[in-house]
Amino acid sequence: MELWTFTTLALVAVVVFLFFQLVWSKGYQARLPPGPTPLPILGNMLQLDSKNILTILHKLSEKYGPVYTIYMGPKRVIMLHGYEAVKEALVDQGDKFLHREPLQIFNAIFKGNGILSINGEKWKQIRRFSLMTLKDFGMGKRTIEERVQEEAQCLVEKLQNTNAQAFDPTFILSCAPCNVICSILFNHRFDYDDEKFLHLMGMLNENFRLLNTPWIQLYNLYPSLIKHLPGSHRTVHKNVLQVRGFLMDQVKKHEETLDPKNPRDYIDCFLIKMQQEKMNPQSEFSYEELLSTASNLFAAGTETTASTLRFGLLLLMKHPDVQAKVHEEIDRVLGSSRRPSMQDRVKMPYVDAVVHEIQRYISLLPFSLPRSAPQDINFRDYVIPKGTIVFPFFHSILHDRKAFPNPHQFDPENFLDKSGNFQKNDYFTPFSMGKRLCLGEGLARMELFLYLVTILQSFTLKPLVDPKELDITPVMTGILSVPPVYKLSFLPR
Ligand code: HEM
C-alpha cells in the first residue's frame, strides 16, 4: 500500500473513532444530571469558593434542580439536594448508594481498610460486629451510659478547678468523648493532664482542622501529584501514623493478657473474633482491619462530639434566654445534685430540643461523608455513571424552610409543640440516613445530652464579650464545619 493511501485510511479511522466517541459521550452526557459547564482539569473549582460553599451549592440547586452535576477538579460529583432526593437515594434505593468513596488523604495509610472506607461484604461484617460490640455485647459490667456519666463528672470536676477563670475549652471538651472511646476500645481512661493523652488529642484536633483546608482538599483531588510535594498532608499522615502506632501498642498489650472468656473491650472482642476465624482464609477480621477500624472509631468518635459541644456552649452564650430556660428545667427535674441519666431525657423536653437545635443549626458534616457509584445507577431520569462521587447535601435538609421556618436562626422551638412537648422532625438528619448512617449515633446523642446537662447543672456559661458580639460562623467548612476558637468562664451556680 502506498504511503498516502495508508495515511488517508489512518486519518479516516481516527475521524470515525473521534466521531463515535463524541456521539457516545454526548448521549452519555445527556443522561447525566444537569450542571454548570466545567473547565478542563479545573472542573467547576473556580465557582466553588470554599468560604461560601454552602450558599453557592444552594444557588446551583435553584438553577439546576435537586440533582445536579459539578466537577471538583477532574472528579465528577453528583449533588443530592433536599430531603426527597437524599431519602430517595440513601433510603428508598439504599442498596445502590451504599458504596463509600474513601478520602484519599487517609487511603495512603489505611490502604482501603477501616470501617469508614470499606465496602461490600467486609463492610457488612465489620459494621455488624462493631455495632454489637458498642451495644455492650460481652464488654464487661459497666454500661456505656455509666461510662459517659462518670466521664461527665470528671469533666465537671476539671471545670471546677478553673476557678471561673476564662480559658479556651477546646481541649477539655475533647477529653470527655475521647476518654469514652478509649474506654470502649481498650478499657482505659486517661487523666485530663496526661501528656500522652493531650498529645493524642492535639493530633486529632489538628487533623480535623487540616482536613478542611484547601490544600488537603487539593490532595484528595490529585493525590499522586501532591503526595510528592511538601505541605500539610505530611502532617496529617504523620499524625495518623502516630495514633495508629499508639493503638498498635494497645493491641500488643491486649494479646499478651487476653482471656477469651472475659473480653474487656472492643480490641479483646476483635482479637477473639480473629481467633475464631483463623481457619477461614476468607475472614475479614485481620490485624490491619483492627488497627484501621480502631483508628477510625477513635477519630470519628472524638472530634465530632467535641466540636458539637464547642458550638453548643457558644450558642448557649449567644442566647442567654435559652441558657436560662435550660437552667430552669434542670433545676426543676434534677435539682442541683442528682446525676442525670438518659431516662431523664423524656422529662426534659426543652433540653432535648436545645440539643437537637444545636445539631441542626451547625450541620456539622454538611455533606455527610462521600459515597460513590460502584456501577452505573439509574436515578430518576438520569444515569449516574460508575465511579461518580455522590454527595448527599444534608445542610440543605437541616436548613430547609419547609421544616424549619427560620432555618438560619437558632431556635429550640423548632423541636417543641405548642404545649412545650418535644416534637420529632423527619428533617433532623445530622447523622445521615439509611443503612450506612453514623455508627455512633446512639453514643453521640447520649454524650451530648449527658455532658450538656451535667455542665449546665453546675455552671453558668459566661463569655468574655457581649453575647451579641459572639460570632458563631465556622472558621472553615469542608467535610466538617470547624467551630471558631473562643474563651469563656464557667461560673459555679
Ligand atoms: C455529633 C456527633 C456525630 C455526628 C454529627 C456524626 C455524623 C456522622 C455522619 C454524617 C456519618 C456519615 C454517614 C453516611 O455516610 O451516611 C458518620 C459516619 C460514621 N460515624 Fe459518626 N457522627 C458523630 C459521632 C460519632 C461517634 C461518637 C462515633 C463513634 C463510635 C462515630 C462513628 C462513625 C463511624 C464509624 C462512621 C462510618 C459508618 C460507616 O461507614 O458504616 N460517629 N457519622
XYZ file of C-alpha atoms and ligand atoms in Angstrom:
536
model
C 0.000 0.000 0.000
C 1.303 3.407 -0.899
C 2.131 5.778 1.882
C -0.535 8.343 1.021
C -3.277 5.648 0.899
C -2.219 4.370 4.300
C -2.186 7.909 5.742
C -5.650 8.642 4.335
C -7.050 5.405 5.769
C -5.477 6.109 9.153
C -6.944 9.619 9.150
C -10.399 8.312 8.256
C -10.154 5.764 11.082
C -9.193 8.472 13.584
C -12.038 10.750 12.436
C -14.584 7.908 12.640
C -13.318 6.947 16.111
C -13.494 10.546 17.350
C -16.946 10.993 15.834
C -18.297 7.887 17.594
C -16.663 8.879 20.834
C -18.241 12.310 20.637
C -21.692 10.924 19.852
C -21.383 8.317 22.601
C -20.190 10.753 25.217
C -22.901 13.259 24.227
C -25.542 10.569 24.655
C -23.988 9.661 27.975
C -23.695 13.303 28.953
C -27.328 13.861 28.026
C -28.416 11.440 30.741
C -26.197 12.966 33.423
C -27.938 15.341 35.829
C -27.541 18.941 34.599
C -24.961 21.329 35.992
C -22.590 24.180 35.224
C -20.137 23.703 32.346
C -16.756 22.550 33.655
C -13.337 23.777 32.532
C -10.725 21.195 31.524
C -8.706 19.929 34.541
C -10.168 22.538 36.935
C -13.787 21.482 36.513
C -16.029 23.946 38.384
C -13.462 24.662 41.095
C -13.298 28.383 40.260
C -17.025 28.689 41.010
C -16.850 26.767 44.292
C -15.396 29.365 46.658
C -14.787 27.428 49.872
C -15.778 30.401 52.093
C -19.323 30.470 50.670
C -19.627 26.896 49.542
C -22.990 26.232 51.224
C -24.663 29.284 49.644
C -23.141 28.526 46.238
C -24.416 24.959 46.279
C -27.840 26.186 47.341
C -27.920 28.598 44.372
C -26.833 25.843 41.979
C -29.784 23.724 43.127
C -32.151 26.634 42.420
C -30.825 26.742 38.872
C -30.373 23.036 38.091
C -32.809 21.280 40.415
C -32.355 18.874 43.339
C -29.992 16.505 41.471
C -27.112 18.160 39.666
C -23.566 17.542 38.470
C -20.467 19.522 39.329
C -16.825 18.791 38.696
C -14.352 19.113 41.562
C -11.201 19.288 39.514
C -11.280 16.200 37.322
C -13.766 14.398 39.592
C -17.425 14.239 38.640
C -19.708 14.745 41.634
C -23.487 14.368 41.836
C -25.053 16.603 44.470
C -28.318 15.480 46.040
C -30.181 18.474 47.395
C -33.150 18.377 49.785
C -34.980 15.710 51.768
C -36.793 13.981 48.873
C -33.715 13.427 46.668
C -31.478 12.357 49.564
C -34.081 9.982 51.021
C -34.868 8.505 47.609
C -31.164 7.689 47.135
C -29.992 6.716 50.633
C -33.149 5.006 51.881
C -35.528 4.029 49.031
C -32.677 2.931 46.732
C -30.287 2.499 49.659
C -28.501 -0.626 48.422
C -27.385 1.117 45.234
C -25.908 4.042 47.167
C -24.136 2.139 49.960
C -20.675 2.420 48.474
C -18.227 4.719 50.314
C -15.738 6.834 48.395
C -12.638 6.801 50.648
C -10.889 10.096 51.363
C -7.568 9.881 49.516
C -5.667 11.575 52.340
C -6.323 8.553 54.600
C -6.146 5.936 51.882
C -2.377 6.330 51.705
C -2.130 4.920 55.257
C -5.159 2.700 55.725
C -4.865 1.260 52.206
C -8.573 0.602 51.845
C -9.086 -0.754 55.391
C -11.180 0.658 58.238
C -14.948 0.894 58.653
C -15.123 4.428 57.253
C -13.720 3.314 53.867
C -14.510 -0.348 53.317
C -17.335 -1.691 51.178
C -19.230 -4.863 50.296
C -19.173 -7.993 52.443
C -16.240 -6.726 54.523
C -18.135 -3.568 55.495
C -21.254 -5.591 56.381
C -19.326 -7.886 58.728
C -17.211 -5.205 60.410
C -20.207 -2.902 60.824
C -22.387 -5.639 62.365
C -19.574 -6.682 64.699
C -18.843 -3.084 65.750
C -22.496 -2.238 66.383
C -22.953 -5.304 68.561
C -19.762 -4.616 70.492
C -20.678 -0.969 71.019
C -24.030 -2.090 72.380
C -22.116 -3.713 75.226
C -22.212 -7.197 73.765
C -19.876 -9.083 76.114
C -17.994 -5.995 77.209
C -17.574 -6.066 80.952
C -20.037 -4.984 83.586
C -20.297 -1.252 83.110
C -22.772 0.021 80.535
C -21.751 2.707 78.083
C -24.170 5.070 79.841
C -22.311 4.578 83.124
C -19.009 5.303 81.400
C -20.422 8.545 79.957
C -21.926 9.563 83.328
C -18.576 9.022 85.061
C -16.784 10.988 82.376
C -19.290 13.840 82.732
C -18.469 14.033 86.460
C -14.716 14.117 85.714
C -15.344 16.909 83.218
C -17.249 18.975 85.775
C -14.509 18.466 88.408
C -11.932 19.679 85.921
C -14.064 22.730 85.094
C -14.440 23.497 88.818
C -10.646 23.651 89.051
C -10.581 26.532 86.562
C -11.975 28.776 89.370
C -14.131 30.736 86.939
C -11.070 31.972 85.037
C -11.638 32.468 81.305
C -9.984 29.881 79.023
C -10.262 28.164 75.640
C -12.330 24.963 76.251
C -11.186 23.104 73.111
C -9.038 20.514 74.877
C -11.184 19.912 77.931
C -14.244 19.354 75.770
C -12.369 16.815 73.643
C -11.103 14.886 76.685
C -14.512 13.527 77.692
C -15.608 11.996 74.332
C -12.051 10.799 73.667
C -11.919 9.024 77.046
C -15.237 7.285 76.355
C -13.854 5.950 73.065
C -10.627 4.877 74.843
C -12.706 3.089 77.444
C -14.723 1.269 74.744
C -11.666 0.401 72.632
C -9.137 -0.554 75.312
C -10.840 -0.200 78.692
C -8.763 2.712 79.881
C -9.434 6.350 80.661
C -6.747 8.996 80.980
C -6.327 11.818 83.415
C -7.031 15.152 81.687
C -3.434 16.266 82.370
C -1.824 13.113 80.964
C 0.848 14.234 78.461
C 0.308 11.298 76.114
C -3.463 11.823 76.094
C -3.141 15.546 75.373
C -0.673 14.782 72.596
C -3.091 12.293 71.000
C -5.956 14.755 71.147
C -3.774 17.531 69.794
C -3.105 15.365 66.743
C -6.777 14.504 66.225
C -7.720 18.141 66.576
C -5.028 19.272 64.165
C -6.069 16.654 61.611
C -9.724 17.660 61.689
C -8.752 21.277 61.147
C -6.338 20.428 58.323
C -8.858 18.096 56.680
C -10.969 21.123 55.820
C -8.184 23.259 54.361
C -7.952 23.855 50.586
C -4.567 22.105 50.486
C -5.913 18.780 51.771
C -8.930 19.104 49.509
C -6.457 19.513 46.652
C -4.651 16.396 47.854
C -7.937 14.467 47.755
C -8.335 15.503 44.107
C -4.777 14.959 42.874
C -3.150 12.554 45.389
C -0.479 11.128 43.104
C 0.760 14.616 42.279
C 0.508 16.346 45.674
C 1.999 13.474 47.680
C 5.445 14.299 46.246
C 5.271 17.940 47.366
C 5.963 19.364 50.830
C 2.865 20.540 52.698
C 0.347 19.884 55.444
C -0.673 16.460 54.016
C 2.603 15.227 55.537
C 1.472 16.453 58.971
C -1.856 14.648 58.555
C -0.055 11.424 57.605
C 2.407 11.769 60.485
C -0.458 12.283 62.966
C -2.460 9.319 61.643
C 0.616 7.098 61.844
C 1.254 8.119 65.452
C -2.347 7.398 66.510
C -2.104 4.074 64.684
C 1.205 3.288 66.439
C -0.380 4.059 69.807
C -3.260 1.693 69.047
C -0.813 -0.967 67.863
C 0.831 -0.900 71.321
C -2.595 -1.358 72.891
C -3.314 -4.351 70.636
C 0.020 -5.962 71.582
C -0.667 -5.497 75.316
C -4.151 -6.965 74.865
C -2.810 -10.020 73.073
C -0.441 -10.750 75.955
C -3.215 -10.635 78.554
C -6.198 -11.885 76.534
C -8.697 -14.126 78.326
C -11.171 -15.304 75.670
C -13.813 -15.948 78.340
C -13.641 -12.398 79.698
C -13.379 -9.826 76.930
C -12.656 -6.417 78.425
C -13.258 -4.163 75.446
C -13.555 -3.752 71.658
C -9.948 -4.827 70.983
C -10.409 -8.031 73.023
C -13.661 -8.834 71.186
C -11.932 -8.293 67.835
C -8.942 -10.485 68.791
C -11.317 -13.251 69.912
C -13.183 -12.995 66.604
C -9.838 -13.286 64.779
C -9.019 -16.456 66.724
C -12.447 -17.934 65.999
C -11.986 -17.299 62.288
C -8.322 -18.205 61.968
C -9.055 -21.316 59.884
C -11.166 -19.269 57.476
C -8.990 -17.862 54.675
C -11.864 -15.554 53.631
C -12.107 -13.973 57.110
C -12.464 -10.186 57.123
C -11.063 -9.941 60.670
C -7.341 -9.168 60.464
C -4.754 -7.053 62.349
C -4.771 -4.495 59.593
C -8.559 -4.179 59.800
C -8.488 -3.968 63.607
C -5.912 -1.174 63.579
C -7.663 0.783 60.839
C -11.171 0.441 62.280
C -9.947 1.268 65.796
C -8.218 4.392 64.378
C -11.437 5.314 62.548
C -13.543 4.931 65.701
C -11.013 6.921 67.683
C -11.113 9.841 65.243
C -14.828 9.710 64.302
C -15.888 9.388 67.932
C -13.873 12.265 69.377
C -13.797 15.407 67.259
C -17.408 15.172 66.043
C -18.875 15.177 69.551
C -16.250 17.636 70.835
C -16.907 20.147 68.018
C -20.667 19.909 68.623
C -20.080 20.666 72.323
C -17.876 23.646 71.421
C -20.508 25.048 69.064
C -23.196 24.237 71.639
C -21.633 26.213 74.505
C -21.062 29.144 72.153
C -24.717 29.117 71.066
C -25.910 28.986 74.670
C -23.798 32.053 75.490
C -25.054 33.856 72.411
C -28.640 33.131 73.545
C -28.776 33.759 77.336
C -32.592 33.374 77.291
C -32.151 29.775 76.074
C -29.461 29.127 78.687
C -31.817 30.436 81.409
C -34.597 28.066 80.305
C -32.174 25.131 80.279
C -31.136 26.013 83.843
C -34.754 26.258 84.901
C -35.624 22.801 83.509
C -32.534 21.169 85.024
C -33.296 22.686 88.455
C -36.916 21.548 88.277
C -36.233 17.970 87.125
C -32.861 17.144 88.698
C -32.197 19.757 91.355
C -28.603 20.747 91.990
C -27.036 17.376 92.751
C -28.838 14.385 91.225
C -26.752 12.884 88.442
C -28.628 12.948 85.077
C -29.370 9.707 83.233
C -30.864 9.018 79.826
C -34.195 8.266 81.487
C -34.416 11.949 82.384
C -34.476 12.989 78.728
C -38.230 12.433 78.330
C -38.822 14.668 81.356
C -36.635 17.413 79.855
C -38.228 18.331 76.512
C -36.643 21.785 76.437
C -33.084 20.483 76.891
C -33.791 17.753 74.337
C -34.990 20.420 71.889
C -31.860 22.517 72.546
C -29.542 19.569 71.821
C -31.423 18.853 68.565
C -31.375 22.523 67.591
C -27.614 22.785 68.185
C -27.027 19.855 65.832
C -29.494 21.151 63.245
C -28.179 24.685 63.274
C -24.475 23.803 62.977
C -24.942 20.947 60.453
C -21.533 19.607 61.437
C -20.997 17.384 58.384
C -22.833 19.407 55.746
C -22.299 16.772 53.007
C -22.152 13.738 55.289
C -19.284 11.548 54.008
C -18.898 10.914 50.269
C -20.445 7.901 48.575
C -19.764 6.713 45.030
C -21.437 4.667 42.310
C -19.918 1.137 42.150
C -21.669 0.734 38.767
C -23.960 2.861 36.573
C -27.015 3.837 38.635
C -30.373 4.814 37.141
C -31.721 7.573 39.320
C -34.870 9.498 38.434
C -34.436 10.275 34.693
C -30.659 10.214 34.902
C -27.745 7.840 34.787
C -25.049 8.270 37.421
C -22.001 6.685 35.760
C -19.820 4.152 37.558
C -17.114 5.821 39.652
C -19.024 9.106 40.110
C -18.845 10.587 43.611
C -22.196 11.252 45.303
C -22.636 13.948 47.953
C -25.908 13.947 49.921
C -26.129 17.628 50.851
C -27.516 17.308 54.385
C -27.149 21.003 55.094
C -29.994 21.607 52.629
C -32.251 19.331 54.702
C -31.275 20.734 58.098
C -31.813 24.270 56.801
C -34.968 23.652 54.755
C -37.674 26.297 55.217
C -40.385 23.661 54.739
C -39.379 22.022 58.020
C -37.806 24.930 59.940
C -39.494 28.315 59.328
C -36.383 30.415 60.060
C -33.639 27.937 59.254
C -30.711 30.311 59.789
C -31.871 31.311 63.276
C -31.065 29.303 66.384
C -34.464 28.422 67.825
C -35.176 25.374 70.047
C -38.900 25.926 69.378
C -38.225 24.081 66.093
C -38.432 20.889 68.150
C -41.309 21.781 70.513
C -45.064 21.706 70.017
C -47.421 24.410 71.286
C -47.654 22.758 74.710
C -43.878 22.598 75.104
C -43.604 18.853 74.400
C -40.698 17.572 72.391
C -41.631 17.244 68.722
C -39.787 14.934 66.314
C -38.936 16.142 62.839
C -38.022 13.842 59.922
C -35.690 16.532 58.597
C -33.436 16.165 61.648
C -30.687 14.185 59.908
C -27.227 15.205 61.238
C -26.239 11.525 61.433
C -27.332 10.838 57.824
C -29.935 8.260 56.712
C -30.189 4.680 55.517
C -28.075 1.604 56.227
C -24.767 3.445 56.314
C -25.750 6.196 58.738
C -23.423 7.121 61.598
C -22.412 4.065 63.578
C -22.020 6.128 66.753
C -25.373 7.950 66.649
C -26.664 6.415 69.902
C -23.411 7.094 71.715
C -23.113 10.645 70.392
C -26.682 11.557 71.374
C -26.160 10.119 74.844
C -22.908 12.043 75.262
C -24.300 15.365 74.050
C -27.307 15.158 76.390
C -25.379 13.984 79.462
C -22.403 16.364 79.077
C -24.532 19.440 78.400
C -26.916 18.720 81.284
C -24.091 17.924 83.708
C -22.171 21.099 82.760
C -25.219 23.371 82.975
C -26.376 21.817 86.238
C -23.170 23.127 87.811
C -22.276 26.269 85.840
C -23.430 29.412 84.115
C -21.514 29.993 80.896
C -20.048 33.479 80.694
C -18.498 34.911 77.529
C -15.678 37.482 77.513
C -17.680 39.854 75.304
C -21.280 40.976 74.981
C -23.312 37.934 73.754
C -24.430 39.920 70.700
C -20.813 40.204 69.566
C -20.163 36.464 69.663
C -19.539 35.123 66.187
C -20.876 31.624 65.518
C -19.644 31.395 61.912
C -17.488 28.293 61.375
C -13.853 29.144 60.665
C -13.836 26.561 57.882
C -16.406 24.451 56.124
C -15.277 21.371 54.259
C -16.042 17.812 55.277
C -16.662 19.272 58.734
C -17.738 22.712 59.963
C -14.969 23.852 62.312
C -16.137 25.981 65.281
C -14.366 29.274 65.976
C -11.841 29.399 68.829
C -13.175 31.319 71.859
C -12.740 31.715 75.603
C -15.339 31.529 78.357
C -15.681 31.289 82.140
C -17.609 28.548 83.924
C -19.253 30.364 86.869
C -20.346 27.945 89.631
C -24.117 28.100 90.247
C -22.167 14.664 66.991
C -21.512 13.605 66.691
C -21.511 12.881 65.373
C -22.012 13.245 64.147
C -22.749 14.528 63.769
C -21.723 12.163 63.224
C -22.103 12.138 61.890
C -21.765 11.131 61.001
C -22.117 11.131 59.610
C -22.920 12.209 58.900
C -21.608 9.991 59.068
C -21.684 9.558 57.600
C -22.815 8.587 57.399
C -23.097 8.258 55.948
O -22.197 8.065 55.151
O -24.275 8.192 55.612
C -20.942 9.270 60.122
C -20.309 8.047 59.958
C -19.682 7.378 60.984
N -19.626 7.738 62.313
Fe -20.425 9.394 63.119
N -21.054 11.175 63.898
C -20.913 11.567 65.216
C -20.333 10.841 66.254
C -19.800 9.590 66.120
C -19.277 8.811 67.217
C -19.301 9.199 68.693
C -18.755 7.675 66.685
C -18.096 6.558 67.457
C -18.445 5.397 67.552
C -18.986 7.730 65.239
C -18.613 6.763 64.334
C -18.897 6.790 62.984
C -18.488 5.752 62.056
C -17.651 4.518 62.387
C -18.987 6.114 60.799
C -18.836 5.340 59.496
C -20.008 4.384 59.350
C -19.940 3.525 58.096
O -19.330 3.922 57.122
O -20.544 2.445 58.134
N -19.619 8.907 64.944
N -21.055 9.973 61.305
